[in-house]
Amino acid sequence: MTLFLLGILGGIALSLFFSFGPAFFSQIQASIHYGFRNAVHFAYGVSTSDILVVTILLLISNNIPMDEMIAVLNNRWVIYVGACVVAGFGLYTMLVKTRRATEVGENEKIALRPVMLPSHLTVYFRGLSLNFFNPLIWIYWATLVTIVVCGDNNISLGQRYLFFGGILCATLSMDILKCKLASLLQRIITFRFLSIFNKCVGLILIGFAIFMVASTVPRFERDNNNRSIEVMQELVNTKASRT
């Protein structure tokens, strides 16, 4: 139980300081655009993808070295696929949702808009796919799994699941809270502001995609891989010194 509570505390800290990725901005945008009851399913989708990623990484952590896994995730073709997914969401946010928003007067409050909302399942799968196909999310969780696995070899697989279960529960709770807070703005935001906001979120997502592609530039990629290897070596050395 102590590990679960530690996981909750760690999840809250991670959500506050390391959650500003593509899913975060899409989640805020969905909360403002669709309201809390619809946008919260985006958070459920993101959480589901996190659970899948962590489960896969924990299952293979005893069989495949994490440095090899991170090397695979840093493969340029994996990055390209993830960048295409993120950029696609960015273009959709800029074009489709902005066009719907302009169907009503620009100064009308969005809480009064007669626009057809997407189904909960559609919003859910948007959150799941945007997060799951982002290689940076895999690297993020692989790093955390590596720290836990290499940090203490006495922690069993069940205890690892308990610890990461706390992290995932806290992360989902924080995402739901963010959706609720963002949805409160729906009563005061006009369509004009929403149209501009949608374009900004779309540009941010496309910016993430460009950054992901830029990370495959030989010099940047080599430096990034060297830093990853150095971190892995430090963890292994720390583990060896303890034993």
mmCIF file of N, CA and C in Angstrom, residues 36-108:
data_model
loop_
_atom_site.group_PDB
_atom_site.id
_atom_site.type_symbol
_atom_site.label_atom_id
_atom_site.label_comp_id
_atom_site.label_asym_id
_atom_site.label_seq_id
_atom_site.Cartn_x
_atom_site.Cartn_y
_atom_site.Cartn_z
ATOM 1 N N PHE A 36 -17.310 19.689 -20.103
ATOM 2 C CA PHE A 36 -16.670 18.671 -19.272
ATOM 3 C C PHE A 36 -17.183 17.268 -19.559
ATOM 4 N N ARG A 37 -18.483 17.070 -19.664
ATOM 5 C CA ARG A 37 -19.051 15.727 -19.798
ATOM 6 C C ARG A 37 -18.585 15.018 -21.062
ATOM 7 N N ASN A 38 -18.304 15.773 -22.095
ATOM 8 C CA ASN A 38 -17.807 15.173 -23.332
ATOM 9 C C ASN A 38 -16.288 15.058 -23.328
ATOM 10 N N ALA A 39 -15.611 16.107 -22.859
ATOM 11 C CA ALA A 39 -14.146 16.130 -22.928
ATOM 12 C C ALA A 39 -13.502 15.161 -21.943
ATOM 13 N N VAL A 40 -14.198 14.804 -20.864
ATOM 14 C CA VAL A 40 -13.593 13.907 -19.881
ATOM 15 C C VAL A 40 -13.289 12.546 -20.499
ATOM 16 N N HIS A 41 -14.004 12.187 -21.556
ATOM 17 C CA HIS A 41 -13.726 10.916 -22.234
ATOM 18 C C HIS A 41 -12.403 10.971 -22.989
ATOM 19 N N PHE A 42 -11.960 12.170 -23.350
ATOM 20 C CA PHE A 42 -10.620 12.328 -23.922
ATOM 21 C C PHE A 42 -9.575 11.941 -22.883
ATOM 22 N N ALA A 43 -9.798 12.373 -21.630
ATOM 23 C CA ALA A 43 -8.885 12.017 -20.538
ATOM 24 C C ALA A 43 -8.893 10.506 -20.302
ATOM 25 N N TYR A 44 -10.068 9.882 -20.409
ATOM 26 C CA TYR A 44 -10.138 8.425 -20.259
ATOM 27 C C TYR A 44 -9.331 7.722 -21.344
ATOM 28 N N GLY A 45 -9.394 8.248 -22.566
ATOM 29 C CA GLY A 45 -8.621 7.667 -23.660
ATOM 30 C C GLY A 45 -7.126 7.794 -23.442
ATOM 31 N N VAL A 46 -6.696 8.978 -22.977
ATOM 32 C CA VAL A 46 -5.277 9.189 -22.674
ATOM 33 C C VAL A 46 -4.826 8.240 -21.575
ATOM 34 N N SER A 47 -5.655 8.091 -20.537
ATOM 35 C CA SER A 47 -5.312 7.199 -19.431
ATOM 36 C C SER A 47 -5.220 5.751 -19.889
ATOM 37 N N THR A 48 -6.139 5.338 -20.764
ATOM 38 C CA THR A 48 -6.092 3.969 -21.286
ATOM 39 C C THR A 48 -4.800 3.704 -22.040
ATOM 40 N N SER A 49 -4.389 4.662 -22.851
ATOM 41 C CA SER A 49 -3.145 4.488 -23.600
ATOM 42 C C SER A 49 -1.950 4.427 -22.655
ATOM 43 N N ASP A 50 -1.968 5.239 -21.591
ATOM 44 C CA ASP A 50 -0.884 5.182 -20.604
ATOM 45 C C ASP A 50 -0.822 3.809 -19.937
ATOM 46 N N ILE A 51 -1.990 3.261 -19.610
ATOM 47 C CA ILE A 51 -2.043 1.934 -18.983
ATOM 48 C C ILE A 51 -1.473 0.880 -19.920
ATOM 49 N N LEU A 52 -1.836 0.961 -21.201
ATOM 50 C CA LEU A 52 -1.325 -0.003 -22.185
ATOM 51 C C LEU A 52 0.194 0.101 -22.318
ATOM 52 N N VAL A 53 0.699 1.325 -22.406
ATOM 53 C CA VAL A 53 2.137 1.534 -22.575
ATOM 54 C C VAL A 53 2.908 1.022 -21.364
ATOM 55 N N VAL A 54 2.450 1.382 -20.162
ATOM 56 C CA VAL A 54 3.144 0.963 -18.942
ATOM 57 C C VAL A 54 3.095 -0.552 -18.784
ATOM 58 N N THR A 55 1.947 -1.156 -19.082
ATOM 59 C CA THR A 55 1.823 -2.617 -18.968
ATOM 60 C C THR A 55 2.781 -3.317 -19.910
ATOM 61 N N ILE A 56 2.849 -2.859 -21.147
ATOM 62 C CA ILE A 56 3.759 -3.467 -22.126
ATOM 63 C C ILE A 56 5.206 -3.339 -21.681
ATOM 64 N N LEU A 57 5.569 -2.143 -21.220
ATOM 65 C CA LEU A 57 6.958 -1.908 -20.799
ATOM 66 C C LEU A 57 7.331 -2.734 -19.574
ATOM 67 N N LEU A 58 6.414 -2.873 -18.621
ATOM 68 C CA LEU A 58 6.697 -3.677 -17.438
ATOM 69 C C LEU A 58 6.837 -5.154 -17.786
ATOM 70 N N LEU A 59 6.021 -5.632 -18.727
ATOM 71 C CA LEU A 59 6.082 -7.040 -19.122
ATOM 72 C C LEU A 59 7.402 -7.389 -19.799
ATOM 73 N N ILE A 60 7.929 -6.454 -20.578
ATOM 74 C CA ILE A 60 9.156 -6.751 -21.325
ATOM 75 C C ILE A 60 10.409 -6.268 -20.599
ATOM 76 N N SER A 61 10.227 -5.587 -19.452
ATOM 77 C CA SER A 61 11.384 -5.009 -18.761
ATOM 78 C C SER A 61 12.369 -6.070 -18.277
ATOM 79 N N ASN A 62 11.889 -7.280 -18.006
ATOM 80 C CA ASN A 62 12.776 -8.339 -17.517
ATOM 81 C C ASN A 62 13.440 -9.124 -18.642
ATOM 82 N N ASN A 63 12.975 -8.909 -19.867
ATOM 83 C CA ASN A 63 13.494 -9.682 -21.005
ATOM 84 C C ASN A 63 14.284 -8.846 -22.000
ATOM 85 N N ILE A 64 13.914 -7.574 -22.134
ATOM 86 C CA ILE A 64 14.578 -6.702 -23.102
ATOM 87 C C ILE A 64 15.164 -5.511 -22.355
ATOM 88 N N PRO A 65 16.466 -5.250 -22.503
ATOM 89 C CA PRO A 65 17.073 -4.079 -21.842
ATOM 90 C C PRO A 65 16.385 -2.789 -22.274
ATOM 91 N N MET A 66 16.170 -1.900 -21.328
ATOM 92 C CA MET A 66 15.467 -0.663 -21.625
ATOM 93 C C MET A 66 16.237 0.248 -22.579
ATOM 94 N N ASP A 67 17.584 0.143 -22.572
ATOM 95 C CA ASP A 67 18.344 0.974 -23.503
ATOM 96 C C ASP A 67 18.070 0.556 -24.942
ATOM 97 N N GLU A 68 17.864 -0.762 -25.158
ATOM 98 C CA GLU A 68 17.513 -1.230 -26.501
ATOM 99 C C GLU A 68 16.105 -0.769 -26.885
ATOM 100 N N MET A 69 15.186 -0.792 -25.904
ATOM 101 C CA MET A 69 13.826 -0.344 -26.183
ATOM 102 C C MET A 69 13.801 1.139 -26.543
ATOM 103 N N ILE A 70 14.546 1.950 -25.797
ATOM 104 C CA ILE A 70 14.590 3.388 -26.089
ATOM 105 C C ILE A 70 15.239 3.635 -27.447
ATOM 106 N N ALA A 71 16.227 2.804 -27.802
ATOM 107 C CA ALA A 71 16.857 2.936 -29.121
ATOM 108 C C ALA A 71 15.836 2.674 -30.228
ATOM 109 N N VAL A 72 14.960 1.685 -30.007
ATOM 110 C CA VAL A 72 13.910 1.393 -30.987
ATOM 111 C C VAL A 72 12.937 2.565 -31.079
ATOM 112 N N LEU A 73 12.562 3.127 -29.940
ATOM 113 C CA LEU A 73 11.620 4.242 -29.921
ATOM 114 C C LEU A 73 12.214 5.488 -30.560
ATOM 115 N N ASN A 74 13.547 5.584 -30.544
ATOM 116 C CA ASN A 74 14.224 6.721 -31.168
ATOM 117 C C ASN A 74 14.448 6.527 -32.662
ATOM 118 N N ASN A 75 14.025 5.376 -33.176
ATOM 119 C CA ASN A 75 14.164 5.120 -34.607
ATOM 120 C C ASN A 75 13.402 6.184 -35.396
ATOM 121 N N ARG A 76 14.007 6.690 -36.448
ATOM 122 C CA ARG A 76 13.420 7.814 -37.174
ATOM 123 C C ARG A 76 12.068 7.486 -37.790
ATOM 124 N N TRP A 77 11.857 6.218 -38.215
ATOM 125 C CA TRP A 77 10.578 5.873 -38.828
ATOM 126 C C TRP A 77 9.465 5.814 -37.787
ATOM 127 N N VAL A 78 9.801 5.390 -36.579
ATOM 128 C CA VAL A 78 8.834 5.423 -35.483
ATOM 129 C C VAL A 78 8.473 6.868 -35.171
ATOM 130 N N ILE A 79 9.486 7.734 -35.149
ATOM 131 C CA ILE A 79 9.251 9.157 -34.903
ATOM 132 C C ILE A 79 8.396 9.767 -36.002
ATOM 133 N N TYR A 80 8.655 9.376 -37.254
ATOM 134 C CA TYR A 80 7.885 9.923 -38.378
ATOM 135 C C TYR A 80 6.403 9.569 -38.268
ATOM 136 N N VAL A 81 6.123 8.323 -37.924
ATOM 137 C CA VAL A 81 4.724 7.900 -37.787
ATOM 138 C C VAL A 81 4.039 8.700 -36.677
ATOM 139 N N GLY A 82 4.709 8.813 -35.534
ATOM 140 C CA GLY A 82 4.143 9.592 -34.439
ATOM 141 C C GLY A 82 3.946 11.044 -34.812
ATOM 142 N N ALA A 83 4.902 11.613 -35.539
ATOM 143 C CA ALA A 83 4.794 13.012 -35.955
ATOM 144 C C ALA A 83 3.610 13.220 -36.897
ATOM 145 N N CYS A 84 3.375 12.261 -37.778
ATOM 146 C CA CYS A 84 2.236 12.349 -38.706
ATOM 147 C C CYS A 84 0.916 12.339 -37.946
ATOM 148 N N VAL A 85 0.821 11.496 -36.919
ATOM 149 C CA VAL A 85 -0.403 11.431 -36.111
ATOM 150 C C VAL A 85 -0.641 12.756 -35.393
ATOM 151 N N VAL A 86 0.394 13.279 -34.761
ATOM 152 C CA VAL A 86 0.267 14.545 -34.026
ATOM 153 C C VAL A 86 -0.057 15.691 -34.979
ATOM 154 N N ALA A 87 0.631 15.738 -36.132
ATOM 155 C CA ALA A 87 0.362 16.794 -37.106
ATOM 156 C C ALA A 87 -1.054 16.689 -37.660
ATOM 157 N N GLY A 88 -1.529 15.456 -37.863
ATOM 158 C CA GLY A 88 -2.895 15.254 -38.349
ATOM 159 C C GLY A 88 -3.927 15.816 -37.378
ATOM 160 N N PHE A 89 -3.731 15.574 -36.098
ATOM 161 C CA PHE A 89 -4.618 16.144 -35.095
ATOM 162 C C PHE A 89 -4.525 17.666 -35.096
ATOM 163 N N GLY A 90 -3.330 18.190 -35.312
ATOM 164 C CA GLY A 90 -3.168 19.634 -35.364
ATOM 165 C C GLY A 90 -3.926 20.265 -36.512
ATOM 166 N N LEU A 91 -3.831 19.660 -37.687
ATOM 167 C CA LEU A 91 -4.551 20.174 -38.854
ATOM 168 C C LEU A 91 -6.058 20.063 -38.662
ATOM 169 N N TYR A 92 -6.505 18.955 -38.085
ATOM 170 C CA TYR A 92 -7.938 18.783 -37.830
ATOM 171 C C TYR A 92 -8.451 19.864 -36.874
ATOM 172 N N THR A 93 -7.680 20.137 -35.840
ATOM 173 C CA THR A 93 -8.074 21.150 -34.865
ATOM 174 C C THR A 93 -8.160 22.530 -35.505
ATOM 175 N N MET A 94 -7.216 22.834 -36.375
ATOM 176 C CA MET A 94 -7.189 24.153 -37.005
ATOM 177 C C MET A 94 -8.309 24.326 -38.026
ATOM 178 N N LEU A 95 -8.569 23.304 -38.841
ATOM 179 C CA LEU A 95 -9.477 23.447 -39.973
ATOM 180 C C LEU A 95 -10.918 23.078 -39.666
ATOM 181 N N VAL A 96 -11.127 21.834 -39.214
ATOM 182 C CA VAL A 96 -12.494 21.354 -39.041
ATOM 183 C C VAL A 96 -13.202 22.048 -37.896
ATOM 184 N N LYS A 97 -12.593 22.075 -36.716
ATOM 185 C CA LYS A 97 -13.279 22.630 -35.560
ATOM 186 C C LYS A 97 -13.447 24.143 -35.664
ATOM 187 N N THR A 98 -12.493 24.813 -36.286
ATOM 188 C CA THR A 98 -12.628 26.260 -36.454
ATOM 189 C C THR A 98 -13.772 26.582 -37.401
ATOM 190 N N ARG A 99 -13.951 25.767 -38.447
ATOM 191 C CA ARG A 99 -15.021 26.006 -39.398
ATOM 192 C C ARG A 99 -16.385 25.836 -38.724
ATOM 193 N N ARG A 100 -16.522 24.843 -37.838
ATOM 194 C CA ARG A 100 -17.770 24.659 -37.119
ATOM 195 C C ARG A 100 -18.050 25.846 -36.199
ATOM 196 N N ALA A 101 -16.994 26.368 -35.595
ATOM 197 C CA ALA A 101 -17.180 27.456 -34.640
ATOM 198 C C ALA A 101 -17.686 28.724 -35.307
ATOM 199 N N THR A 102 -17.365 28.942 -36.572
ATOM 200 C CA THR A 102 -17.737 30.181 -37.242
ATOM 201 C C THR A 102 -19.153 30.121 -37.806
ATOM 202 N N GLU A 103 -19.874 29.015 -37.572
ATOM 203 C CA GLU A 103 -21.239 28.918 -38.077
ATOM 204 C C GLU A 103 -22.191 29.840 -37.302
ATOM 205 N N VAL A 104 -21.776 30.241 -36.084
ATOM 206 C CA VAL A 104 -22.586 31.131 -35.256
ATOM 207 C C VAL A 104 -21.817 32.433 -35.067
ATOM 208 N N GLY A 105 -22.507 33.494 -34.654
ATOM 209 C CA GLY A 105 -21.875 34.793 -34.500
ATOM 210 C C GLY A 105 -20.595 34.745 -33.678
ATOM 211 N N GLU A 106 -19.612 35.532 -34.075
ATOM 212 C CA GLU A 106 -18.297 35.475 -33.449
ATOM 213 C C GLU A 106 -18.336 35.903 -31.989
ATOM 214 N N ASN A 107 -19.263 36.789 -31.631
ATOM 215 C CA ASN A 107 -19.307 37.300 -30.259
ATOM 216 C C ASN A 107 -20.292 36.544 -29.369
ATOM 217 N N GLU A 108 -20.913 35.489 -29.905
ATOM 218 C CA GLU A 108 -21.846 34.694 -29.103
ATOM 219 C C GLU A 108 -21.075 33.738 -28.213
#
